[in-house]
């Protein structure tokens, strides 16, 4: 039975990975309480002890706005941690799968970003995630970097849960309408990583590199919120649906600049692995699970 070390096990994707791999592999799922990935010796010790075939790094400093004032912490978790995991994996011949983000791009271009398009992060979060990608690439040739965007799921904090909470508290909501992306269900990210991992375990050696995976169709945050409330209304989660107003990014200033265009080109992952985009509308049909 294959052995998987999962970091960030209490996060949105890490939780789904643990759930989906149970019974299919030997799992060591750790969060920051069990393993500080910024501690190089601790990382090496746990990898040598467990001897995983695959490490999936789902740990990250994802608080985009806080990252602007916590640059050192972001650097440690998003760059050094992945580097240490990749180095330890390389030493025992293991594969590392690492989750990255659309924030590595400037987000001002037209169309969908391909894996080899020019990166130009606009903030600390994006910069450290890009540096983490580079660190993984240098440390271990047997790597998969999976860039994704707009992650949501039943477990953890995310936009869907925030909208459901605000929908109960307010009659009118302003939601940004000039940022476009692909909402991505955490469970689909997990199943994608697992599929890739098992293909590698079963002998595929020509697939290492960087891939994009996100949801479709592409929408604005305003359109995503509208779909969330439509699903909530169908399931009678709200007494009254709030009135939504589209606002601009300028109307809602944040410490970190958000990409206006987060659309990722998904043709490579489909061509190589036959993996289809995440169906976020299908995931919203389980809206009751997000309101608990």
PDB file of C-alpha atoms in Angstrom:
ATOM      1  CA  UNK A   1       0.000   0.000   0.000  1.00  0.00           C
ATOM      2  CA  UNK A   2       1.349   3.418  -0.966  1.00  0.00           C
ATOM      3  CA  UNK A   3       2.336   5.830   1.779  1.00  0.00           C
ATOM      4  CA  UNK A   4       1.214   9.459   1.755  1.00  0.00           C
ATOM      5  CA  UNK A   5       2.421  12.264   4.005  1.00  0.00           C
ATOM      6  CA  UNK A   6      -0.128  15.099   3.976  1.00  0.00           C
ATOM      7  CA  UNK A   7       0.743  18.489   5.434  1.00  0.00           C
ATOM      8  CA  UNK A   8      -1.839  21.163   6.227  1.00  0.00           C
ATOM      9  CA  UNK A   9      -4.246  18.370   7.121  1.00  0.00           C
ATOM     10  CA  UNK A  10      -6.729  20.670   8.878  1.00  0.00           C
ATOM     11  CA  UNK A  11      -7.035  23.040   5.919  1.00  0.00           C
ATOM     12  CA  UNK A  12      -9.670  22.892   3.208  1.00  0.00           C
ATOM     13  CA  UNK A  13      -7.749  20.660   0.793  1.00  0.00           C
ATOM     14  CA  UNK A  14      -5.788  18.757   3.428  1.00  0.00           C
ATOM     15  CA  UNK A  15      -8.998  17.691   5.131  1.00  0.00           C
ATOM     16  CA  UNK A  16     -10.436  16.388   1.844  1.00  0.00           C
ATOM     17  CA  UNK A  17      -7.194  14.593   1.008  1.00  0.00           C
ATOM     18  CA  UNK A  18      -7.289  12.726   4.312  1.00  0.00           C
ATOM     19  CA  UNK A  19     -10.938  11.786   3.841  1.00  0.00           C
ATOM     20  CA  UNK A  20     -10.478  10.573   0.268  1.00  0.00           C
ATOM     21  CA  UNK A  21      -7.258   8.637   0.861  1.00  0.00           C
ATOM     22  CA  UNK A  22      -8.534   6.742   3.888  1.00  0.00           C
ATOM     23  CA  UNK A  23      -8.578   3.050   2.995  1.00  0.00           C
ATOM     24  CA  UNK A  24      -6.665   3.633  -0.250  1.00  0.00           C
ATOM     25  CA  UNK A  25      -3.225   4.300   1.236  1.00  0.00           C
ATOM     26  CA  UNK A  26      -1.235   4.490   4.422  1.00  0.00           C
ATOM     27  CA  UNK A  27      -1.630   8.078   5.563  1.00  0.00           C
ATOM     28  CA  UNK A  28       0.270  10.320   7.927  1.00  0.00           C
ATOM     29  CA  UNK A  29      -1.776  13.519   8.002  1.00  0.00           C
ATOM     30  CA  UNK A  30      -0.200  16.365   9.962  1.00  0.00           C
ATOM     31  CA  UNK A  31      -1.030  19.969  10.664  1.00  0.00           C
ATOM     32  CA  UNK A  32       1.152  22.645  12.246  1.00  0.00           C
ATOM     33  CA  UNK A  33       0.575  21.154  15.714  1.00  0.00           C
ATOM     34  CA  UNK A  34       2.137  17.865  14.630  1.00  0.00           C
ATOM     35  CA  UNK A  35       4.729  19.203  12.190  1.00  0.00           C
ATOM     36  CA  UNK A  36       6.161  22.678  11.772  1.00  0.00           C
ATOM     37  CA  UNK A  37       7.224  22.561   8.134  1.00  0.00           C
ATOM     38  CA  UNK A  38       9.483  25.572   8.708  1.00  0.00           C
ATOM     39  CA  UNK A  39      11.639  23.389  11.009  1.00  0.00           C
ATOM     40  CA  UNK A  40      14.047  21.632   8.643  1.00  0.00           C
ATOM     41  CA  UNK A  41      15.191  18.974  11.097  1.00  0.00           C
ATOM     42  CA  UNK A  42      11.613  18.160  12.123  1.00  0.00           C
ATOM     43  CA  UNK A  43      10.649  17.741   8.463  1.00  0.00           C
ATOM     44  CA  UNK A  44      13.620  15.495   7.776  1.00  0.00           C
ATOM     45  CA  UNK A  45      12.969  13.384  10.868  1.00  0.00           C
ATOM     46  CA  UNK A  46       9.308  12.713  10.059  1.00  0.00           C
ATOM     47  CA  UNK A  47      10.074  11.894   6.407  1.00  0.00           C
ATOM     48  CA  UNK A  48      12.876   9.513   7.338  1.00  0.00           C
ATOM     49  CA  UNK A  49      10.645   7.917   9.988  1.00  0.00           C
ATOM     50  CA  UNK A  50       7.507   7.479   7.830  1.00  0.00           C
ATOM     51  CA  UNK A  51       9.220   6.973   4.439  1.00  0.00           C
ATOM     52  CA  UNK A  52       6.326   8.219   2.283  1.00  0.00           C
ATOM     53  CA  UNK A  53       6.073   7.448  -1.416  1.00  0.00           C
ATOM     54  CA  UNK A  54       4.308  10.777  -1.888  1.00  0.00           C
ATOM     55  CA  UNK A  55       4.270  14.036   0.044  1.00  0.00           C
ATOM     56  CA  UNK A  56       1.328  16.339  -0.644  1.00  0.00           C
ATOM     57  CA  UNK A  57       1.960  19.797   0.720  1.00  0.00           C
ATOM     58  CA  UNK A  58      -1.383  21.428   1.435  1.00  0.00           C
ATOM     59  CA  UNK A  59       0.104  23.760   4.073  1.00  0.00           C
ATOM     60  CA  UNK A  60       0.387  27.462   3.281  1.00  0.00           C
ATOM     61  CA  UNK A  61       0.084  30.945   4.712  1.00  0.00           C
ATOM     62  CA  UNK A  62      -3.025  31.885   2.736  1.00  0.00           C
ATOM     63  CA  UNK A  63      -4.142  34.993   4.628  1.00  0.00           C
ATOM     64  CA  UNK A  64      -3.535  37.247   1.628  1.00  0.00           C
ATOM     65  CA  UNK A  65      -4.010  40.581   3.398  1.00  0.00           C
ATOM     66  CA  UNK A  66      -2.175  39.613   6.595  1.00  0.00           C
ATOM     67  CA  UNK A  67       0.744  38.421   4.475  1.00  0.00           C
ATOM     68  CA  UNK A  68       1.478  42.052   3.589  1.00  0.00           C
ATOM     69  CA  UNK A  69       2.436  42.704   7.223  1.00  0.00           C
ATOM     70  CA  UNK A  70       3.693  39.163   7.938  1.00  0.00           C
ATOM     71  CA  UNK A  71       6.276  38.816   5.194  1.00  0.00           C
ATOM     72  CA  UNK A  72       8.716  36.767   7.298  1.00  0.00           C
ATOM     73  CA  UNK A  73       6.034  34.292   8.319  1.00  0.00           C
ATOM     74  CA  UNK A  74       4.830  34.022   4.719  1.00  0.00           C
ATOM     75  CA  UNK A  75       8.393  33.407   3.576  1.00  0.00           C
ATOM     76  CA  UNK A  76       8.886  30.687   6.166  1.00  0.00           C
ATOM     77  CA  UNK A  77       5.646  28.800   5.449  1.00  0.00           C
ATOM     78  CA  UNK A  78       5.329  29.376   1.696  1.00  0.00           C
ATOM     79  CA  UNK A  79       8.990  29.110   0.669  1.00  0.00           C
ATOM     80  CA  UNK A  80      11.164  27.414   3.282  1.00  0.00           C
ATOM     81  CA  UNK A  81       8.563  24.818   4.267  1.00  0.00           C
ATOM     82  CA  UNK A  82       7.996  23.546   0.720  1.00  0.00           C
ATOM     83  CA  UNK A  83      11.753  23.584   0.135  1.00  0.00           C
ATOM     84  CA  UNK A  84      12.422  21.428   3.205  1.00  0.00           C
ATOM     85  CA  UNK A  85       9.648  18.992   2.252  1.00  0.00           C
ATOM     86  CA  UNK A  86      10.918  18.729  -1.330  1.00  0.00           C
ATOM     87  CA  UNK A  87      14.513  18.185  -0.164  1.00  0.00           C
ATOM     88  CA  UNK A  88      13.484  15.497   2.317  1.00  0.00           C
ATOM     89  CA  UNK A  89      11.352  13.792  -0.348  1.00  0.00           C
ATOM     90  CA  UNK A  90      14.240  13.877  -2.793  1.00  0.00           C
ATOM     91  CA  UNK A  91      16.593  12.254  -0.279  1.00  0.00           C
ATOM     92  CA  UNK A  92      14.379   9.172  -0.002  1.00  0.00           C
ATOM     93  CA  UNK A  93      13.257   9.126  -3.657  1.00  0.00           C
ATOM     94  CA  UNK A  94       9.710  10.310  -2.913  1.00  0.00           C
ATOM     95  CA  UNK A  95       7.468  12.475  -5.069  1.00  0.00           C
ATOM     96  CA  UNK A  96       6.202  15.866  -3.873  1.00  0.00           C
ATOM     97  CA  UNK A  97       2.904  17.425  -4.917  1.00  0.00           C
ATOM     98  CA  UNK A  98       2.657  21.096  -4.005  1.00  0.00           C
ATOM     99  CA  UNK A  99      -0.353  23.419  -4.199  1.00  0.00           C
ATOM    100  CA  UNK A 100       0.161  26.911  -5.575  1.00  0.00           C
ATOM    101  CA  UNK A 101      -2.020  29.790  -6.725  1.00  0.00           C
ATOM    102  CA  UNK A 102      -3.213  32.122  -9.471  1.00  0.00           C
ATOM    103  CA  UNK A 103      -1.623  34.957  -7.456  1.00  0.00           C
ATOM    104  CA  UNK A 104       1.745  34.170  -9.075  1.00  0.00           C
ATOM    105  CA  UNK A 105       0.402  36.079 -12.094  1.00  0.00           C
ATOM    106  CA  UNK A 106      -0.167  39.819 -12.357  1.00  0.00           C
ATOM    107  CA  UNK A 107      -3.822  39.235 -13.119  1.00  0.00           C
ATOM    108  CA  UNK A 108      -4.208  42.088 -15.585  1.00  0.00           C
ATOM    109  CA  UNK A 109      -3.837  40.145 -18.844  1.00  0.00           C
ATOM    110  CA  UNK A 110      -6.619  39.089 -21.163  1.00  0.00           C
ATOM    111  CA  UNK A 111      -7.619  35.470 -21.665  1.00  0.00           C
ATOM    112  CA  UNK A 112      -6.570  32.457 -19.600  1.00  0.00           C
ATOM    113  CA  UNK A 113      -3.131  32.089 -18.035  1.00  0.00           C
ATOM    114  CA  UNK A 114      -1.088  29.123 -19.245  1.00  0.00           C
ATOM    115  CA  UNK A 115       1.482  27.336 -17.080  1.00  0.00           C
ATOM    116  CA  UNK A 116       4.450  28.894 -18.908  1.00  0.00           C
ATOM    117  CA  UNK A 117       3.082  32.449 -19.078  1.00  0.00           C
ATOM    118  CA  UNK A 118       5.139  35.210 -17.485  1.00  0.00           C
ATOM    119  CA  UNK A 119       4.664  35.347 -13.714  1.00  0.00           C
ATOM    120  CA  UNK A 120       4.500  38.702 -11.970  1.00  0.00           C
ATOM    121  CA  UNK A 121       2.999  38.511  -8.467  1.00  0.00           C
ATOM    122  CA  UNK A 122       1.616  41.746  -7.042  1.00  0.00           C
ATOM    123  CA  UNK A 123       1.940  41.095  -3.317  1.00  0.00           C
ATOM    124  CA  UNK A 124       3.722  39.171  -0.586  1.00  0.00           C
ATOM    125  CA  UNK A 125       1.411  36.164  -0.807  1.00  0.00           C
ATOM    126  CA  UNK A 126       1.874  35.737  -4.553  1.00  0.00           C
ATOM    127  CA  UNK A 127       5.599  36.399  -4.380  1.00  0.00           C
ATOM    128  CA  UNK A 128       6.200  33.841  -1.634  1.00  0.00           C
ATOM    129  CA  UNK A 129       4.037  31.247  -3.381  1.00  0.00           C
ATOM    130  CA  UNK A 130       6.051  31.736  -6.583  1.00  0.00           C
ATOM    131  CA  UNK A 131       9.317  31.482  -4.643  1.00  0.00           C
ATOM    132  CA  UNK A 132       7.951  28.290  -3.071  1.00  0.00           C
ATOM    133  CA  UNK A 133       7.312  26.837  -6.525  1.00  0.00           C
ATOM    134  CA  UNK A 134      10.882  27.618  -7.561  1.00  0.00           C
ATOM    135  CA  UNK A 135      12.253  26.104  -4.340  1.00  0.00           C
ATOM    136  CA  UNK A 136      10.332  22.861  -4.931  1.00  0.00           C
ATOM    137  CA  UNK A 137      11.475  22.687  -8.557  1.00  0.00           C
ATOM    138  CA  UNK A 138      15.122  23.099  -7.549  1.00  0.00           C
ATOM    139  CA  UNK A 139      14.976  20.672  -4.636  1.00  0.00           C
ATOM    140  CA  UNK A 140      13.256  17.694  -6.255  1.00  0.00           C
ATOM    141  CA  UNK A 141      12.894  16.823  -9.963  1.00  0.00           C
ATOM    142  CA  UNK A 142       9.998  14.493  -9.060  1.00  0.00           C
ATOM    143  CA  UNK A 143       7.503  17.258  -8.386  1.00  0.00           C
ATOM    144  CA  UNK A 144       4.012  18.321  -9.367  1.00  0.00           C
ATOM    145  CA  UNK A 145       2.992  21.937  -8.786  1.00  0.00           C
ATOM    146  CA  UNK A 146      -0.759  22.447  -8.978  1.00  0.00           C
ATOM    147  CA  UNK A 147      -1.887  26.065  -9.282  1.00  0.00           C
ATOM    148  CA  UNK A 148      -5.503  26.666  -8.325  1.00  0.00           C
ATOM    149  CA  UNK A 149      -7.815  29.534  -7.384  1.00  0.00           C
ATOM    150  CA  UNK A 150     -10.856  30.610  -5.358  1.00  0.00           C
ATOM    151  CA  UNK A 151     -10.907  27.491  -3.160  1.00  0.00           C
ATOM    152  CA  UNK A 152     -14.049  26.619  -1.200  1.00  0.00           C
ATOM    153  CA  UNK A 153     -15.395  23.589   0.625  1.00  0.00           C
ATOM    154  CA  UNK A 154     -17.486  22.370   3.537  1.00  0.00           C
ATOM    155  CA  UNK A 155     -14.475  22.401   5.870  1.00  0.00           C
ATOM    156  CA  UNK A 156     -12.614  25.564   6.861  1.00  0.00           C
ATOM    157  CA  UNK A 157     -13.191  29.238   6.084  1.00  0.00           C
ATOM    158  CA  UNK A 158     -14.057  30.406   2.583  1.00  0.00           C
ATOM    159  CA  UNK A 159     -16.162  32.749   0.465  1.00  0.00           C
ATOM    160  CA  UNK A 160     -19.220  30.479   0.418  1.00  0.00           C
ATOM    161  CA  UNK A 161     -19.407  30.347   4.201  1.00  0.00           C
ATOM    162  CA  UNK A 162     -18.810  34.090   4.474  1.00  0.00           C
ATOM    163  CA  UNK A 163     -21.647  34.831   2.046  1.00  0.00           C
ATOM    164  CA  UNK A 164     -24.050  32.521   3.897  1.00  0.00           C
ATOM    165  CA  UNK A 165     -23.206  34.213   7.188  1.00  0.00           C
ATOM    166  CA  UNK A 166     -23.558  37.733   5.767  1.00  0.00           C
ATOM    167  CA  UNK A 167     -26.759  36.738   3.987  1.00  0.00           C
ATOM    168  CA  UNK A 168     -28.339  36.005   7.353  1.00  0.00           C
ATOM    169  CA  UNK A 169     -27.112  39.291   8.843  1.00  0.00           C
ATOM    170  CA  UNK A 170     -27.737  41.824   6.072  1.00  0.00           C
ATOM    171  CA  UNK A 171     -30.497  42.739   3.651  1.00  0.00           C
ATOM    172  CA  UNK A 172     -28.135  44.365   1.135  1.00  0.00           C
ATOM    173  CA  UNK A 173     -24.639  43.216   0.136  1.00  0.00           C
ATOM    174  CA  UNK A 174     -22.027  44.745  -2.142  1.00  0.00           C
ATOM    175  CA  UNK A 175     -19.812  42.141  -3.826  1.00  0.00           C
ATOM    176  CA  UNK A 176     -16.875  42.772  -6.158  1.00  0.00           C
ATOM    177  CA  UNK A 177     -17.905  42.369  -9.777  1.00  0.00           C
ATOM    178  CA  UNK A 178     -14.699  43.205 -11.665  1.00  0.00           C
ATOM    179  CA  UNK A 179     -12.535  40.261 -10.586  1.00  0.00           C
ATOM    180  CA  UNK A 180     -13.028  37.109 -12.679  1.00  0.00           C
ATOM    181  CA  UNK A 181     -11.944  33.577 -11.816  1.00  0.00           C
ATOM    182  CA  UNK A 182     -12.901  29.939 -11.427  1.00  0.00           C
ATOM    183  CA  UNK A 183     -14.303  28.910  -8.035  1.00  0.00           C
ATOM    184  CA  UNK A 184     -12.700  25.573  -7.172  1.00  0.00           C
ATOM    185  CA  UNK A 185     -14.170  22.929  -4.887  1.00  0.00           C
ATOM    186  CA  UNK A 186     -11.596  21.666  -2.371  1.00  0.00           C
ATOM    187  CA  UNK A 187     -12.784  18.087  -2.802  1.00  0.00           C
ATOM    188  CA  UNK A 188     -12.024  18.279  -6.519  1.00  0.00           C
ATOM    189  CA  UNK A 189      -8.515  19.601  -5.838  1.00  0.00           C
ATOM    190  CA  UNK A 190      -7.958  16.653  -3.501  1.00  0.00           C
ATOM    191  CA  UNK A 191      -9.227  14.067  -5.998  1.00  0.00           C
ATOM    192  CA  UNK A 192      -7.090  15.641  -8.718  1.00  0.00           C
ATOM    193  CA  UNK A 193      -3.943  15.415  -6.590  1.00  0.00           C
ATOM    194  CA  UNK A 194      -4.742  11.815  -5.666  1.00  0.00           C
ATOM    195  CA  UNK A 195      -5.316  10.810  -9.292  1.00  0.00           C
ATOM    196  CA  UNK A 196      -1.995  12.367 -10.324  1.00  0.00           C
ATOM    197  CA  UNK A 197      -0.173  10.751  -7.396  1.00  0.00           C
ATOM    198  CA  UNK A 198      -1.440   7.263  -8.204  1.00  0.00           C
ATOM    199  CA  UNK A 199      -0.599   7.622 -11.890  1.00  0.00           C
ATOM    200  CA  UNK A 200       2.977   8.422 -10.866  1.00  0.00           C
ATOM    201  CA  UNK A 201       3.044   5.545  -8.353  1.00  0.00           C
ATOM    202  CA  UNK A 202       1.825   3.256 -11.144  1.00  0.00           C
ATOM    203  CA  UNK A 203       4.728   4.146 -13.368  1.00  0.00           C
ATOM    204  CA  UNK A 204       4.180   7.448 -15.188  1.00  0.00           C
ATOM    205  CA  UNK A 205       7.514   9.267 -15.116  1.00  0.00           C
ATOM    206  CA  UNK A 206       6.993  11.813 -17.897  1.00  0.00           C
ATOM    207  CA  UNK A 207       4.400  13.964 -16.163  1.00  0.00           C
ATOM    208  CA  UNK A 208       6.357  16.012 -13.644  1.00  0.00           C
ATOM    209  CA  UNK A 209       5.997  19.773 -13.793  1.00  0.00           C
ATOM    210  CA  UNK A 210       3.418  22.541 -13.289  1.00  0.00           C
ATOM    211  CA  UNK A 211      -0.315  22.294 -13.966  1.00  0.00           C
ATOM    212  CA  UNK A 212      -3.381  24.487 -13.631  1.00  0.00           C
ATOM    213  CA  UNK A 213      -6.629  23.267 -12.117  1.00  0.00           C
ATOM    214  CA  UNK A 214      -9.684  25.339 -11.220  1.00  0.00           C
ATOM    215  CA  UNK A 215     -13.411  25.545 -11.592  1.00  0.00           C
ATOM    216  CA  UNK A 216     -15.495  26.523 -14.579  1.00  0.00           C
ATOM    217  CA  UNK A 217     -17.431  28.432 -15.757  1.00  0.00           C
ATOM    218  CA  UNK A 218     -15.455  31.567 -14.937  1.00  0.00           C
ATOM    219  CA  UNK A 219     -17.445  34.150 -13.019  1.00  0.00           C
ATOM    220  CA  UNK A 220     -17.025  37.301 -10.963  1.00  0.00           C
ATOM    221  CA  UNK A 221     -17.261  37.223  -7.171  1.00  0.00           C
ATOM    222  CA  UNK A 222     -20.637  38.955  -7.597  1.00  0.00           C
ATOM    223  CA  UNK A 223     -21.872  36.195  -9.922  1.00  0.00           C
ATOM    224  CA  UNK A 224     -20.520  33.515  -7.583  1.00  0.00           C
ATOM    225  CA  UNK A 225     -22.321  35.123  -4.630  1.00  0.00           C
ATOM    226  CA  UNK A 226     -25.540  35.243  -6.656  1.00  0.00           C
ATOM    227  CA  UNK A 227     -25.216  31.495  -7.354  1.00  0.00           C
ATOM    228  CA  UNK A 228     -24.534  30.810  -3.672  1.00  0.00           C
ATOM    229  CA  UNK A 229     -27.692  32.628  -2.615  1.00  0.00           C
ATOM    230  CA  UNK A 230     -29.717  30.913  -5.323  1.00  0.00           C
ATOM    231  CA  UNK A 231     -28.589  27.531  -3.952  1.00  0.00           C
ATOM    232  CA  UNK A 232     -29.276  28.662  -0.385  1.00  0.00           C
ATOM    233  CA  UNK A 233     -32.750  29.851  -1.379  1.00  0.00           C
ATOM    234  CA  UNK A 234     -33.526  26.497  -3.010  1.00  0.00           C
ATOM    235  CA  UNK A 235     -32.550  24.693   0.195  1.00  0.00           C
ATOM    236  CA  UNK A 236     -34.401  27.250   2.362  1.00  0.00           C
ATOM    237  CA  UNK A 237     -31.280  28.195   4.294  1.00  0.00           C
ATOM    238  CA  UNK A 238     -32.220  31.876   4.270  1.00  0.00           C
ATOM    239  CA  UNK A 239     -35.513  33.469   5.298  1.00  0.00           C
ATOM    240  CA  UNK A 240     -34.937  36.180   2.730  1.00  0.00           C
ATOM    241  CA  UNK A 241     -32.293  36.420   0.033  1.00  0.00           C
ATOM    242  CA  UNK A 242     -30.199  39.617   0.363  1.00  0.00           C
ATOM    243  CA  UNK A 243     -30.140  42.169  -2.423  1.00  0.00           C
ATOM    244  CA  UNK A 244     -26.766  42.054  -4.206  1.00  0.00           C
ATOM    245  CA  UNK A 245     -25.006  45.058  -5.675  1.00  0.00           C
ATOM    246  CA  UNK A 246     -21.912  44.666  -7.892  1.00  0.00           C
ATOM    247  CA  UNK A 247     -19.081  46.929  -6.733  1.00  0.00           C
ATOM    248  CA  UNK A 248     -15.583  47.584  -8.090  1.00  0.00           C
ATOM    249  CA  UNK A 249     -12.266  46.585  -6.558  1.00  0.00           C
ATOM    250  CA  UNK A 250     -11.679  50.283  -5.928  1.00  0.00           C
ATOM    251  CA  UNK A 251     -14.883  50.369  -3.851  1.00  0.00           C
ATOM    252  CA  UNK A 252     -13.490  47.627  -1.617  1.00  0.00           C
ATOM    253  CA  UNK A 253      -9.809  48.424  -0.960  1.00  0.00           C
ATOM    254  CA  UNK A 254      -7.709  45.714   0.682  1.00  0.00           C
ATOM    255  CA  UNK A 255      -4.073  45.654   1.912  1.00  0.00           C
ATOM    256  CA  UNK A 256      -3.181  43.152  -0.839  1.00  0.00           C
ATOM    257  CA  UNK A 257      -4.039  43.723  -4.480  1.00  0.00           C
ATOM    258  CA  UNK A 258      -6.276  41.035  -5.977  1.00  0.00           C
ATOM    259  CA  UNK A 259      -5.860  39.788  -9.556  1.00  0.00           C
ATOM    260  CA  UNK A 260      -8.577  41.177 -11.821  1.00  0.00           C
ATOM    261  CA  UNK A 261      -8.175  38.103 -14.016  1.00  0.00           C
ATOM    262  CA  UNK A 262      -7.691  34.775 -12.249  1.00  0.00           C
ATOM    263  CA  UNK A 263      -8.704  32.600 -15.192  1.00  0.00           C
ATOM    264  CA  UNK A 264      -6.346  29.640 -15.567  1.00  0.00           C
ATOM    265  CA  UNK A 265      -5.930  27.677 -18.791  1.00  0.00           C
ATOM    266  CA  UNK A 266      -6.809  24.057 -17.984  1.00  0.00           C
ATOM    267  CA  UNK A 267      -5.919  22.401 -21.286  1.00  0.00           C
ATOM    268  CA  UNK A 268      -2.615  20.868 -20.113  1.00  0.00           C
ATOM    269  CA  UNK A 269      -4.007  18.904 -17.172  1.00  0.00           C
ATOM    270  CA  UNK A 270      -6.808  17.580 -19.384  1.00  0.00           C
ATOM    271  CA  UNK A 271      -4.381  16.552 -22.118  1.00  0.00           C
ATOM    272  CA  UNK A 272      -1.939  14.813 -19.758  1.00  0.00           C
ATOM    273  CA  UNK A 273      -4.269  13.303 -17.149  1.00  0.00           C
ATOM    274  CA  UNK A 274      -7.764  13.553 -18.640  1.00  0.00           C
ATOM    275  CA  UNK A 275      -8.831  15.727 -15.698  1.00  0.00           C
ATOM    276  CA  UNK A 276     -11.859  17.965 -16.238  1.00  0.00           C
ATOM    277  CA  UNK A 277     -12.427  21.358 -14.550  1.00  0.00           C
ATOM    278  CA  UNK A 278     -13.985  21.495 -11.104  1.00  0.00           C
ATOM    279  CA  UNK A 279     -17.763  21.835 -11.349  1.00  0.00           C
ATOM    280  CA  UNK A 280     -18.435  24.444  -8.694  1.00  0.00           C
ATOM    281  CA  UNK A 281     -22.151  24.605  -9.472  1.00  0.00           C
ATOM    282  CA  UNK A 282     -22.463  20.906  -8.661  1.00  0.00           C
ATOM    283  CA  UNK A 283     -20.557  21.449  -5.402  1.00  0.00           C
ATOM    284  CA  UNK A 284     -23.024  24.196  -4.393  1.00  0.00           C
ATOM    285  CA  UNK A 285     -25.906  21.709  -4.548  1.00  0.00           C
ATOM    286  CA  UNK A 286     -24.589  20.478  -1.187  1.00  0.00           C
ATOM    287  CA  UNK A 287     -25.015  24.009   0.219  1.00  0.00           C
ATOM    288  CA  UNK A 288     -26.512  22.778   3.501  1.00  0.00           C
ATOM    289  CA  UNK A 289     -23.142  21.330   4.480  1.00  0.00           C
ATOM    290  CA  UNK A 290     -21.596  24.817   4.329  1.00  0.00           C
ATOM    291  CA  UNK A 291     -23.995  26.401   6.787  1.00  0.00           C
ATOM    292  CA  UNK A 292     -23.328  24.185   9.791  1.00  0.00           C
TER     293      UNK A 292
END
